[in-house]
């Protein structure tokens, strides 16, 4: 199940991260004078250029890497981002480039010296497979990856409820890795995978107790100061865990939770939104 949050991430990836993708309008003075339709047309053109770039940049094995073959160790994650960017830009899932990318992810082993070992990468692969919505083919793999991700969750100590960088790191954790894992497990649950209630309880406990007194969230215990990016992560995480920990009144006959159900408000959400309203900026990461 695709989400508005994920769509925003993917559009940002296309428009801002990939080299060669131009913005829809370069002149700031002219930007302010564009009407709504012109802005929409400009965004659509930018997305088309971004997808054209991705099509040209795809490797022979179906994967993507950073320009010039850089960051090969993160190829699984980059490939997942490229797939989601295209799907969320309305490139058909059955298109050649998307299917080649999905086939690459389906071939990747889990764990081992040459397999999937990173929390970011594991999370992104789950999200990419869920975005494709080919569950008859991919649900068993989504379940395997989700179980590996659950098993990697830190369960005791100061970082309980978080994730570190790798599936076997043991004991570490930060809000950034944790947020990716939460988004992936949310998508997996909507796809029909089983995610333990205890996993959601640990996440909820960590994020609600780690919220700062000013309403924001920080990166980890060593860098606890409230940041905009981490506060948005906190808000989305608490919204997700609140939904997942409700009773079965929002669960359909097929066992999937209703993605559009509105959870009741809670104090953590109210305080987090208040912090964002007081610190919001489009030019810097608020702090």
XYZ file of N, CA and C in Angstrom:
861
model
N 0.846 -1.185 0.000
C 0.000 0.000 0.000
C 0.882 1.236 0.000
N 0.715 2.055 -1.019
C 1.527 3.253 -1.102
C 1.000 4.306 -0.148
N 1.876 5.182 0.341
C 1.459 6.218 1.270
C 1.855 7.579 0.734
N 1.146 8.616 1.217
C 1.494 9.971 0.816
C 2.894 10.332 1.289
N 3.248 9.827 2.485
C 4.593 10.091 2.987
C 5.643 9.527 2.049
N 5.453 8.288 1.628
C 6.422 7.655 0.744
C 6.450 8.349 -0.603
N 5.288 8.771 -1.100
C 5.263 9.493 -2.375
C 6.102 10.759 -2.283
N 5.990 11.481 -1.161
C 6.783 12.698 -0.993
C 8.271 12.395 -0.980
N 8.654 11.296 -0.310
C 10.064 10.905 -0.284
C 10.563 10.626 -1.686
N 9.770 9.910 -2.461
C 10.195 9.524 -3.799
C 10.272 10.723 -4.740
N 9.311 11.652 -4.615
C 9.362 12.834 -5.469
C 10.589 13.677 -5.141
N 10.902 13.767 -3.849
C 12.111 14.483 -3.454
C 13.347 13.804 -4.018
N 13.381 12.482 -3.976
C 14.500 11.709 -4.532
C 14.695 12.031 -6.001
N 13.611 12.074 -6.752
C 13.719 12.352 -8.179
C 14.162 13.783 -8.454
N 13.541 14.726 -7.770
C 13.742 16.129 -8.118
C 15.017 16.724 -7.528
N 15.478 16.176 -6.407
C 16.574 16.823 -5.695
C 17.850 15.997 -5.599
N 17.767 14.680 -5.609
C 18.940 13.860 -5.338
C 19.663 13.427 -6.586
N 18.946 12.926 -7.574
C 19.607 12.360 -8.742
C 20.275 13.434 -9.585
N 21.509 13.210 -10.028
C 22.162 14.158 -10.911
C 21.470 14.166 -12.260
N 21.455 15.330 -12.870
C 20.883 15.435 -14.201
C 19.408 15.740 -14.213
N 18.764 15.761 -13.038
C 17.341 16.071 -13.005
C 17.179 17.553 -12.710
N 16.731 18.301 -13.687
C 16.589 19.742 -13.537
C 15.337 20.077 -12.758
N 15.331 21.209 -12.101
C 14.112 21.683 -11.459
C 13.172 22.227 -12.516
N 11.899 22.316 -12.156
C 10.898 22.736 -13.133
C 11.068 24.199 -13.513
N 11.643 25.004 -12.642
C 11.764 26.428 -12.929
C 12.989 26.964 -12.220
N 13.898 27.607 -12.942
C 15.156 28.060 -12.373
C 15.084 29.474 -11.810
N 14.238 30.294 -12.326
C 14.203 31.703 -11.964
C 13.278 31.908 -10.778
N 13.822 32.290 -9.624
C 13.013 32.454 -8.432
C 11.957 33.521 -8.575
N 12.282 34.620 -9.258
C 11.298 35.677 -9.436
C 10.127 35.204 -10.273
N 10.426 34.429 -11.304
C 9.363 33.931 -12.164
C 8.550 32.854 -11.464
N 9.195 32.106 -10.539
C 8.481 31.061 -9.797
C 7.249 31.627 -9.108
N 7.426 32.776 -8.460
C 6.346 33.337 -7.670
C 5.177 33.789 -8.522
N 5.403 33.935 -9.828
C 4.356 34.411 -10.711
C 3.660 33.280 -11.464
N 4.119 32.042 -11.294
C 3.501 30.931 -11.991
C 2.155 30.599 -11.365
N 1.186 30.271 -12.223
C -0.095 29.848 -11.681
C -0.050 28.361 -11.343
N -1.107 27.881 -10.745
C -1.133 26.503 -10.268
C -0.911 25.505 -11.392
N -1.541 25.714 -12.540
C -1.415 24.779 -13.645
C 0.009 24.752 -14.185
N 0.651 25.917 -14.257
C 2.035 25.965 -14.724
C 2.964 25.223 -13.764
N 2.716 25.385 -12.475
C 3.529 24.669 -11.498
C 3.343 23.160 -11.637
N 2.102 22.728 -11.802
C 1.831 21.301 -11.970
C 2.517 20.762 -13.221
N 2.421 21.516 -14.308
C 3.047 21.083 -15.556
C 4.561 20.996 -15.399
N 5.137 21.974 -14.691
C 6.579 21.960 -14.472
C 7.025 20.762 -13.655
N 6.249 20.433 -12.616
C 6.574 19.267 -11.793
C 6.489 17.993 -12.625
N 5.443 17.871 -13.436
C 5.284 16.674 -14.267
C 6.449 16.519 -15.242
N 6.888 17.631 -15.818
C 8.018 17.570 -16.747
C 9.294 17.149 -16.018
N 9.481 17.668 -14.805
C 10.666 17.295 -14.025
C 10.645 15.807 -13.691
N 9.467 15.287 -13.338
C 9.351 13.865 -13.033
C 9.626 13.017 -14.267
N 9.143 13.472 -15.409
C 9.399 12.736 -16.651
C 10.887 12.690 -16.948
N 11.574 13.831 -16.776
C 13.018 13.856 -17.002
C 13.738 12.936 -16.018
N 13.269 12.933 -14.764
C 13.886 12.058 -13.775
C 13.730 10.590 -14.129
N 12.536 10.214 -14.577
C 12.304 8.816 -14.965
C 13.105 8.447 -16.210
N 13.229 9.388 -17.132
C 14.055 9.136 -18.319
C 15.507 8.899 -17.918
N 15.983 9.682 -16.956
C 17.346 9.497 -16.464
C 17.512 8.104 -15.856
N 16.548 7.708 -15.022
C 16.640 6.398 -14.381
C 16.649 5.278 -15.407
N 15.871 5.427 -16.449
C 15.844 4.400 -17.494
C 17.213 4.269 -18.148
N 17.868 5.411 -18.400
C 19.196 5.379 -19.026
C 20.255 4.844 -18.074
N 20.082 5.089 -16.782
C 21.123 4.770 -15.800
C 21.052 3.341 -15.280
N 20.033 2.593 -15.645
C 19.887 1.234 -15.120
C 21.014 0.333 -15.610
N 21.557 -0.469 -14.691
C 22.648 -1.376 -15.024
C 22.123 -2.608 -15.762
N 23.038 -3.360 -16.347
C 22.657 -4.542 -17.124
C 21.951 -5.594 -16.275
N 22.279 -5.649 -14.973
C 21.653 -6.648 -14.104
C 20.330 -6.176 -13.511
N 19.877 -4.988 -13.917
C 18.606 -4.462 -13.440
C 18.711 -3.519 -12.268
N 19.908 -3.359 -11.715
C 20.093 -2.518 -10.534
C 20.415 -1.082 -10.928
N 20.480 -0.226 -9.913
C 20.970 1.141 -10.061
C 22.037 1.387 -9.003
N 22.989 2.239 -9.324
C 23.968 2.687 -8.339
C 24.138 4.182 -8.526
N 24.922 4.800 -7.660
C 25.181 6.222 -7.808
C 25.947 6.467 -9.101
N 25.846 7.674 -9.627
C 26.473 8.004 -10.907
C 27.964 7.698 -10.875
N 28.445 7.092 -11.930
C 29.847 6.730 -12.014
C 30.185 5.444 -11.281
N 29.171 4.670 -10.925
C 29.412 3.408 -10.231
C 29.809 3.563 -8.782
N 29.530 4.731 -8.194
C 29.890 4.946 -6.793
C 28.880 4.270 -5.858
N 29.278 4.118 -4.607
C 28.409 3.605 -3.546
C 27.814 2.243 -3.887
N 28.637 1.373 -4.451
C 28.144 0.062 -4.861
C 27.636 -0.752 -3.675
N 28.174 -0.485 -2.480
C 27.731 -1.249 -1.309
C 26.291 -0.920 -0.928
N 25.772 0.184 -1.477
C 24.389 0.577 -1.191
C 23.474 0.358 -2.395
N 23.897 -0.492 -3.310
C 23.144 -0.691 -4.554
C 21.725 -1.180 -4.295
N 21.547 -2.054 -3.306
C 20.201 -2.558 -3.022
C 19.254 -1.421 -2.648
N 19.730 -0.518 -1.807
C 18.893 0.604 -1.396
C 18.632 1.578 -2.524
N 19.665 1.885 -3.299
C 19.504 2.806 -4.426
C 18.548 2.223 -5.454
N 18.654 0.924 -5.703
C 17.743 0.264 -6.640
C 16.308 0.352 -6.140
N 16.107 0.140 -4.868
C 14.761 0.226 -4.293
C 14.197 1.635 -4.434
N 15.021 2.642 -4.165
C 14.575 4.026 -4.323
C 14.209 4.325 -5.773
N 15.022 3.835 -6.702
C 14.746 4.071 -8.119
C 13.430 3.428 -8.541
N 13.172 2.231 -8.045
C 11.911 1.552 -8.362
C 10.727 2.335 -7.806
N 10.808 2.733 -6.545
C 9.696 3.463 -5.933
C 9.490 4.826 -6.573
N 10.587 5.483 -6.947
C 10.467 6.774 -7.614
C 9.676 6.646 -8.903
N 9.937 5.606 -9.659
C 9.227 5.409 -10.921
C 7.768 5.023 -10.696
N 7.519 4.110 -9.778
C 6.140 3.705 -9.510
C 5.316 4.893 -9.035
N 5.898 5.715 -8.170
C 5.180 6.873 -7.657
C 5.118 8.017 -8.653
N 5.801 7.879 -9.769
C 5.688 8.833 -10.875
C 4.846 8.252 -12.002
N 4.094 7.195 -11.678
C 3.131 6.570 -12.595
C 3.773 5.806 -13.739
N 5.030 5.394 -13.585
C 5.595 4.427 -14.527
C 4.947 3.078 -14.211
N 4.393 2.376 -15.189
C 3.697 1.115 -14.913
C 4.611 0.087 -14.242
N 4.060 -0.638 -13.296
C 4.830 -1.671 -12.611
C 5.309 -2.732 -13.589
N 4.518 -2.993 -14.630
C 4.916 -4.016 -15.601
C 5.840 -3.488 -16.692
N 6.325 -2.245 -16.540
C 7.292 -1.716 -17.500
C 8.595 -2.496 -17.402
N 9.362 -2.487 -18.465
C 10.605 -3.260 -18.506
C 11.568 -2.842 -17.410
N 11.754 -1.532 -17.227
C 12.742 -1.066 -16.265
C 12.341 -1.393 -14.817
N 11.061 -1.233 -14.489
C 10.628 -1.556 -13.127
C 10.727 -3.057 -12.871
N 10.306 -3.862 -13.822
C 10.368 -5.310 -13.641
C 11.809 -5.809 -13.544
N 12.716 -5.219 -14.320
C 14.121 -5.618 -14.221
C 14.676 -5.269 -12.847
N 14.282 -4.115 -12.323
C 14.719 -3.740 -10.988
C 14.164 -4.660 -9.919
N 12.881 -4.991 -10.032
C 12.270 -5.909 -9.076
C 12.918 -7.286 -9.137
N 13.199 -7.755 -10.340
C 13.845 -9.063 -10.484
C 15.220 -9.072 -9.821
N 15.937 -7.950 -9.923
C 17.234 -7.854 -9.246
C 17.050 -8.016 -7.736
N 16.076 -7.303 -7.162
C 15.843 -7.399 -5.722
C 15.400 -8.799 -5.320
N 14.631 -9.446 -6.166
C 14.154 -10.800 -5.859
C 15.289 -11.820 -5.851
N 16.338 -11.537 -6.578
C 17.478 -12.467 -6.639
C 18.456 -12.289 -5.487
N 18.368 -11.193 -4.768
C 19.370 -10.896 -3.749
C 19.218 -11.805 -2.530
N 20.320 -12.435 -2.091
C 20.257 -13.267 -0.885
C 20.139 -12.402 0.366
N 19.596 -12.970 1.405
C 19.452 -12.268 2.676
C 20.561 -12.730 3.615
N 21.401 -11.791 4.061
C 22.508 -12.122 4.949
C 23.709 -12.645 4.187
N 24.721 -13.078 4.929
C 25.935 -13.577 4.306
C 26.861 -12.459 3.886
N 28.003 -12.845 3.329
C 29.018 -11.859 2.962
C 28.619 -11.021 1.759
N 27.729 -11.528 0.914
C 27.344 -10.803 -0.291
C 25.841 -10.573 -0.358
N 25.160 -10.685 0.786
C 23.711 -10.552 0.788
C 23.247 -9.255 1.422
N 21.962 -9.189 1.669
C 21.340 -8.012 2.263
C 21.611 -8.025 3.760
N 22.311 -7.006 4.260
C 22.652 -6.970 5.682
C 22.309 -5.639 6.346
N 22.059 -4.591 5.581
C 21.811 -3.274 6.149
C 20.345 -3.051 6.487
N 20.093 -2.314 7.559
C 18.717 -1.998 7.945
C 18.075 -1.052 6.941
N 18.800 -0.022 6.503
C 18.254 0.868 5.471
C 17.890 0.071 4.218
N 18.825 -0.768 3.758
C 18.604 -1.508 2.518
C 17.445 -2.496 2.662
N 17.420 -3.232 3.772
C 16.327 -4.180 4.000
C 14.983 -3.463 4.006
N 14.931 -2.338 4.693
C 13.686 -1.572 4.774
C 13.245 -1.079 3.403
N 14.181 -0.566 2.627
C 13.839 -0.036 1.309
C 13.393 -1.140 0.356
N 14.010 -2.316 0.446
C 13.589 -3.431 -0.409
C 12.151 -3.822 -0.081
N 11.833 -3.913 1.200
C 10.453 -4.217 1.589
C 9.501 -3.184 1.003
N 9.842 -1.906 1.130
C 8.963 -0.850 0.628
C 8.812 -0.910 -0.882
N 9.894 -1.244 -1.589
C 9.822 -1.339 -3.048
C 8.935 -2.500 -3.481
N 9.095 -3.657 -2.845
C 8.262 -4.811 -3.187
C 6.798 -4.539 -2.859
N 6.551 -3.837 -1.770
C 5.170 -3.490 -1.419
C 4.594 -2.463 -2.386
N 5.420 -1.521 -2.835
C 4.941 -0.518 -3.789
C 4.518 -1.157 -5.099
N 5.192 -2.245 -5.483
C 4.848 -2.940 -6.727
C 3.521 -3.683 -6.613
N 3.141 -4.048 -5.393
C 1.855 -4.703 -5.115
C 1.672 -6.001 -5.902
N 2.765 -6.717 -6.136
C 2.680 -8.038 -6.776
C 2.803 -9.097 -5.678
N 1.818 -9.093 -4.800
C 1.902 -9.869 -3.570
C 1.881 -11.374 -3.808
N 1.204 -11.832 -4.839
C 1.202 -13.274 -5.118
C 2.621 -13.788 -5.321
N 3.467 -12.930 -5.883
C 4.852 -13.298 -6.135
C 5.766 -12.939 -4.967
N 5.527 -11.793 -4.342
C 6.511 -11.229 -3.417
C 6.187 -11.363 -1.936
N 4.962 -11.725 -1.564
C 4.635 -11.754 -0.137
C 5.544 -12.683 0.670
N 5.909 -13.877 0.175
C 6.835 -14.708 0.961
C 8.170 -14.010 1.231
N 8.685 -13.291 0.246
C 9.960 -12.586 0.437
C 9.764 -11.383 1.362
N 8.645 -10.692 1.218
C 8.345 -9.588 2.126
C 8.311 -10.096 3.561
N 7.720 -11.268 3.768
C 7.665 -11.844 5.113
C 9.061 -12.194 5.626
N 9.891 -12.804 4.786
C 11.251 -13.151 5.198
C 12.044 -11.910 5.599
N 11.962 -10.877 4.784
C 12.693 -9.646 5.068
C 12.147 -8.963 6.315
N 10.840 -8.977 6.482
C 10.231 -8.358 7.657
C 10.643 -9.089 8.931
N 10.678 -10.406 8.868
C 11.110 -11.188 10.030
C 12.567 -10.897 10.372
N 13.417 -10.795 9.340
C 14.824 -10.447 9.569
C 14.934 -9.068 10.209
N 14.097 -8.144 9.759
C 14.108 -6.790 10.312
C 13.618 -6.804 11.763
N 12.565 -7.532 12.028
C 12.078 -7.649 13.408
C 13.151 -8.231 14.323
N 13.819 -9.271 13.855
C 14.845 -9.922 14.671
C 16.021 -9.002 14.954
N 16.210 -7.979 14.116
C 17.326 -7.048 14.295
C 16.990 -5.912 15.248
N 15.743 -5.802 15.650
C 15.355 -4.729 16.563
C 16.071 -4.876 17.901
N 16.595 -3.768 18.420
C 17.198 -3.777 19.748
C 16.085 -3.952 20.781
N 16.238 -4.917 21.670
C 15.141 -5.284 22.567
C 15.387 -4.934 24.024
N 16.621 -4.627 24.377
C 16.928 -4.285 25.764
C 17.850 -3.076 25.797
N 17.967 -2.480 26.962
C 18.887 -1.366 27.128
C 18.301 -0.039 26.688
N 19.174 0.962 26.616
C 18.730 2.320 26.303
C 18.159 2.467 24.900
N 18.562 1.581 23.985
C 18.107 1.692 22.598
C 16.963 0.737 22.260
N 16.355 0.136 23.261
C 15.260 -0.805 23.012
C 14.176 -0.145 22.162
N 13.757 -0.857 21.117
C 12.733 -0.338 20.219
C 13.278 0.328 18.980
N 14.611 0.492 18.906
C 15.250 1.111 17.743
C 15.987 0.061 16.917
N 16.604 0.512 15.834
C 17.453 -0.328 14.990
C 18.771 0.379 14.766
N 19.840 -0.412 14.596
C 21.149 0.111 14.226
C 21.327 -0.065 12.721
N 22.537 0.086 12.220
C 22.770 0.083 10.775
C 22.682 -1.290 10.129
N 22.994 -2.358 10.858
C 23.012 -3.683 10.245
C 22.051 -4.625 10.963
N 21.734 -5.728 10.293
C 20.790 -6.688 10.845
C 21.358 -7.480 12.011
N 22.673 -7.406 12.210
C 23.295 -8.173 13.298
C 24.167 -7.307 14.189
N 23.833 -6.018 14.304
C 24.694 -5.107 15.063
C 24.583 -5.345 16.564
N 23.390 -5.596 17.069
C 23.219 -5.976 18.463
C 23.384 -4.867 19.476
N 22.314 -4.157 19.776
C 22.322 -3.233 20.900
C 22.321 -1.764 20.570
N 22.725 -1.373 19.363
C 22.752 0.036 19.016
C 21.396 0.519 18.536
N 21.397 1.731 17.998
C 20.149 2.217 17.437
C 20.093 3.725 17.342
N 19.319 4.218 16.389
C 19.065 5.642 16.245
C 17.709 5.833 15.584
N 17.213 7.060 15.637
C 15.866 7.341 15.145
C 15.762 7.248 13.629
N 16.858 7.480 12.923
C 16.812 7.429 11.461
C 16.646 5.994 10.962
N 17.531 5.085 11.410
C 17.363 3.676 11.063
C 16.010 3.163 11.552
N 15.628 3.587 12.752
C 14.361 3.156 13.305
C 13.175 3.571 12.463
N 13.207 4.790 11.937
C 12.094 5.263 11.122
C 11.961 4.462 9.835
N 13.071 4.152 9.189
C 13.007 3.340 7.969
C 12.405 1.970 8.263
N 12.826 1.359 9.371
C 12.297 0.046 9.733
C 10.798 0.110 9.995
N 10.356 1.156 10.664
C 8.930 1.312 10.957
C 8.121 1.448 9.673
N 8.593 2.276 8.743
C 7.883 2.445 7.473
C 7.803 1.128 6.714
N 8.895 0.363 6.748
C 8.912 -0.917 6.034
C 7.952 -1.917 6.670
N 7.969 -2.016 7.990
C 7.087 -2.963 8.663
C 5.626 -2.554 8.513
N 5.360 -1.252 8.487
C 3.997 -0.785 8.225
C 3.523 -1.260 6.855
N 4.357 -1.055 5.819
C 3.991 -1.495 4.472
C 3.822 -3.008 4.415
N 4.715 -3.725 5.104
C 4.629 -5.188 5.112
C 3.324 -5.658 5.745
N 2.923 -5.014 6.841
C 1.668 -5.386 7.500
C 0.481 -5.145 6.581
N 0.491 -4.019 5.867
C -0.595 -3.731 4.934
C -0.609 -4.728 3.777
N 0.557 -5.253 3.433
C 0.643 -6.235 2.342
C 0.157 -7.615 2.776
N 0.046 -7.833 4.086
C -0.416 -9.123 4.583
C 0.617 -9.912 5.347
N 1.816 -9.351 5.546
C 2.840 -10.039 6.331
C 2.502 -9.956 7.819
N 2.999 -10.913 8.571
C 2.782 -10.931 10.018
C 3.900 -10.165 10.713
N 3.525 -9.183 11.518
C 4.479 -8.419 12.320
C 4.036 -8.531 13.774
N 4.953 -8.912 14.639
C 4.626 -9.157 16.041
C 4.128 -7.897 16.741
N 3.122 -8.068 17.575
C 2.626 -6.951 18.371
C 3.717 -6.433 19.316
N 4.566 -7.334 19.826
C 5.643 -6.907 20.719
C 6.598 -5.954 20.013
N 6.812 -6.169 18.719
C 7.674 -5.262 17.958
C 7.087 -3.859 17.965
N 5.783 -3.762 17.707
C 5.127 -2.447 17.707
C 5.133 -1.843 19.102
N 4.960 -2.653 20.134
C 4.960 -2.136 21.506
C 6.315 -1.549 21.878
N 7.405 -2.236 21.488
C 8.739 -1.710 21.785
C 8.979 -0.398 21.048
N 8.546 -0.341 19.799
C 8.699 0.904 19.033
C 7.940 2.036 19.711
N 6.692 1.770 20.051
C 5.837 2.809 20.646
C 6.414 3.297 21.971
N 6.878 2.366 22.790
C 7.450 2.729 24.084
C 8.683 3.597 23.907
N 9.551 3.215 22.986
C 10.778 3.981 22.763
C 10.466 5.402 22.309
N 9.623 5.530 21.283
C 9.407 6.847 20.687
C 8.584 7.767 21.587
N 7.655 7.240 22.333
C 6.869 8.107 23.207
C 7.667 8.545 24.428
N 8.556 7.688 24.926
C 9.363 8.072 26.086
C 10.577 8.904 25.692
N 11.033 8.809 24.438
C 12.209 9.565 23.992
C 11.851 10.967 23.517
N 10.578 11.282 23.454
C 10.178 12.622 23.021
C 10.679 13.655 24.019
N 11.263 14.730 23.507
C 11.790 15.778 24.372
C 10.664 16.584 25.007
N 10.993 17.285 26.075
C 9.985 18.071 26.792
C 9.419 19.198 25.939
N 10.176 19.628 24.898
C 9.670 20.685 24.023
C 8.751 20.146 22.931
N 8.574 18.812 22.879
C 7.678 18.202 21.902
C 8.374 17.592 20.712
N 9.667 17.901 20.525
C 10.397 17.365 19.382
C 11.111 16.066 19.709
N 11.771 15.519 18.697
C 12.574 14.302 18.867
C 13.989 14.546 18.356
N 14.970 13.841 18.955
C 16.349 13.915 18.512
C 16.789 12.646 17.815
N 18.064 12.620 17.401
C 18.607 11.506 16.620
C 18.851 10.266 17.474
N 19.519 10.444 18.607
C 19.761 9.336 19.538
C 20.110 9.921 20.901
N 20.459 9.055 21.845
C 20.739 9.539 23.195
C 21.960 10.447 23.239
N 22.915 10.240 22.328
C 24.111 11.077 22.290
C 23.844 12.423 21.625
N 22.823 12.483 20.774
C 22.435 13.723 20.092
C 20.928 13.920 20.287
N 20.529 14.281 21.502
C 19.107 14.287 21.845
C 18.334 15.531 21.425
N 19.022 16.580 20.986
C 18.339 17.820 20.653
C 17.292 17.646 19.565
N 16.189 18.337 19.696
C 15.091 18.210 18.735
C 15.500 18.709 17.357
N 15.179 17.928 16.335
C 15.435 18.281 14.939
C 14.143 18.096 14.148
N 14.011 18.874 13.095
C 12.811 18.761 12.279
C 12.641 17.392 11.665
N 13.722 16.860 11.084
C 13.630 15.557 10.420
C 13.253 14.459 11.401
N 13.838 14.487 12.590
C 13.553 13.455 13.576
C 12.175 13.647 14.212
N 11.722 14.891 14.284
C 10.381 15.134 14.818
C 9.315 14.642 13.850
N 9.531 14.856 12.561
C 8.612 14.294 11.570
C 8.624 12.771 11.653
N 9.824 12.196 11.832
C 9.925 10.746 12.004
C 9.156 10.294 13.241
N 9.276 11.057 14.320
C 8.555 10.717 15.538
C 7.053 10.781 15.366
N 6.584 11.829 14.696
C 5.143 11.970 14.467
C 4.594 10.812 13.638
N 5.293 10.488 12.556
C 4.803 9.405 11.699
C 4.884 8.064 12.419
N 5.951 7.860 13.208
C 6.097 6.601 13.934
C 4.998 6.428 14.973
N 4.729 7.462 15.751
C 3.679 7.367 16.771
C 2.313 7.163 16.117
N 2.084 7.813 14.977
C 0.823 7.605 14.260
C 0.688 6.148 13.822
N 1.790 5.579 13.325
C 1.768 4.189 12.849
C 1.581 3.216 14.010
N 2.359 3.395 15.079
C 2.248 2.448 16.196
C 0.894 2.560 16.891
N 0.371 3.763 16.996
C -0.963 3.928 17.579
C -1.991 3.149 16.777
N -1.856 3.209 15.480
C -2.773 2.479 14.602
C -2.588 0.968 14.753
N -1.340 0.523 14.768
C -1.078 -0.910 14.821
C -1.431 -1.533 16.172
N -1.458 -0.728 17.223
C -1.734 -1.254 18.559
C -3.188 -1.096 18.978
N -4.031 -0.617 18.076
C -5.456 -0.556 18.365
C -6.055 -1.953 18.355
N -7.304 -2.053 18.795
C -7.978 -3.348 18.747
C -8.317 -3.690 17.295
N -9.028 -4.775 17.095
C -9.274 -5.284 15.748
C -10.410 -4.585 15.016
N -10.923 -3.495 15.556
C -12.043 -2.823 14.903
C -11.650 -2.210 13.566
N -10.342 -1.996 13.334
C -9.896 -1.428 12.059
C -9.213 -2.465 11.177
N -9.443 -3.758 11.450
C -8.838 -4.833 10.667
C -9.898 -5.476 9.790
N -9.597 -5.623 8.512
C -10.539 -6.195 7.572
C -10.637 -7.702 7.698
N -11.572 -8.274 6.926
C -11.793 -9.718 6.973
C -10.569 -10.504 6.522
N -9.711 -9.866 5.696
C -8.511 -10.546 5.208
C -7.341 -10.426 6.174
N -7.559 -9.765 7.317
C -6.510 -9.644 8.321
C -5.623 -8.431 8.169
N -5.873 -7.598 7.155
C -5.043 -6.411 6.942
C -5.640 -5.206 7.668
N -4.792 -4.399 8.333
C -5.304 -3.190 8.973
C -5.726 -2.170 7.930
N -6.723 -1.369 8.277
C -7.223 -0.333 7.376
C -6.223 0.810 7.334
N -5.634 1.044 6.160
C -4.594 2.082 6.046
C -5.172 3.476 6.222
N -6.463 3.642 6.024
C -7.069 4.975 6.047
C -7.807 5.262 7.350
N -7.724 4.355 8.300
C -8.376 4.567 9.589
C -7.689 5.693 10.340
N -8.465 6.546 10.999
C -7.915 7.688 11.716
C -7.818 7.371 13.200
N -6.593 7.274 13.738
C -6.455 6.969 15.162
C -6.842 8.168 16.019
N -7.221 7.938 17.263
C -7.551 9.061 18.141
C -6.312 9.893 18.440
N -6.466 11.182 18.681
C -5.307 12.033 18.978
C -4.689 11.648 20.312
N -3.389 11.891 20.440
C -2.747 11.659 21.729
C -1.774 12.792 22.001
N -1.309 12.860 23.234
C -0.492 13.990 23.666
C 0.820 14.068 22.906
N 1.454 12.926 22.627
C 2.719 12.938 21.892
C 2.541 13.576 20.519
N 1.459 13.244 19.838
C 1.197 13.826 18.523
C 0.944 15.325 18.629
N 0.154 15.712 19.600
C -0.156 17.131 19.768
C 1.108 17.942 20.048
N 1.961 17.445 20.933
C 3.184 18.172 21.273
C 4.161 18.203 20.102
N 4.240 17.103 19.348
C 5.115 17.075 18.185
C 4.670 18.043 17.105
N 3.381 18.095 16.849
C 2.864 19.043 15.847
C 3.098 20.480 16.292
N 2.955 20.718 17.578
C 3.191 22.068 18.095
C 4.645 22.468 17.872
N 5.586 21.537 18.137
C 7.001 21.853 17.917
C 7.241 22.182 16.447
N 6.677 21.387 15.541
C 6.872 21.626 14.115
C 6.274 22.957 13.687
N 5.118 23.304 14.209
C 4.489 24.572 13.824
C 5.311 25.769 14.277
N 6.065 25.600 15.348
C 6.875 26.702 15.881
C 8.263 26.766 15.259
N 8.725 25.688 14.630
C 10.096 25.632 14.118
C 10.185 25.355 12.622
N 9.065 25.223 11.958
C 9.076 24.792 10.561
C 9.883 25.741 9.678
N 10.650 25.153 8.749
C 11.433 25.925 7.785
C 11.573 25.120 6.508
N 11.586 25.815 5.372
C 11.809 25.139 4.091
C 13.242 25.315 3.610
N 14.063 26.017 4.361
C 15.438 26.278 3.937
C 16.479 25.527 4.759
N 16.079 24.951 5.881
C 17.037 24.244 6.726
C 16.303 23.198 7.549
N 17.047 22.244 8.090
C 16.454 21.265 8.993
C 16.248 21.945 10.340
N 15.007 22.169 10.752
C 14.765 22.930 11.988
C 15.412 22.282 13.201
N 15.820 23.114 14.129
C 16.393 22.617 15.382
C 16.097 23.612 16.491
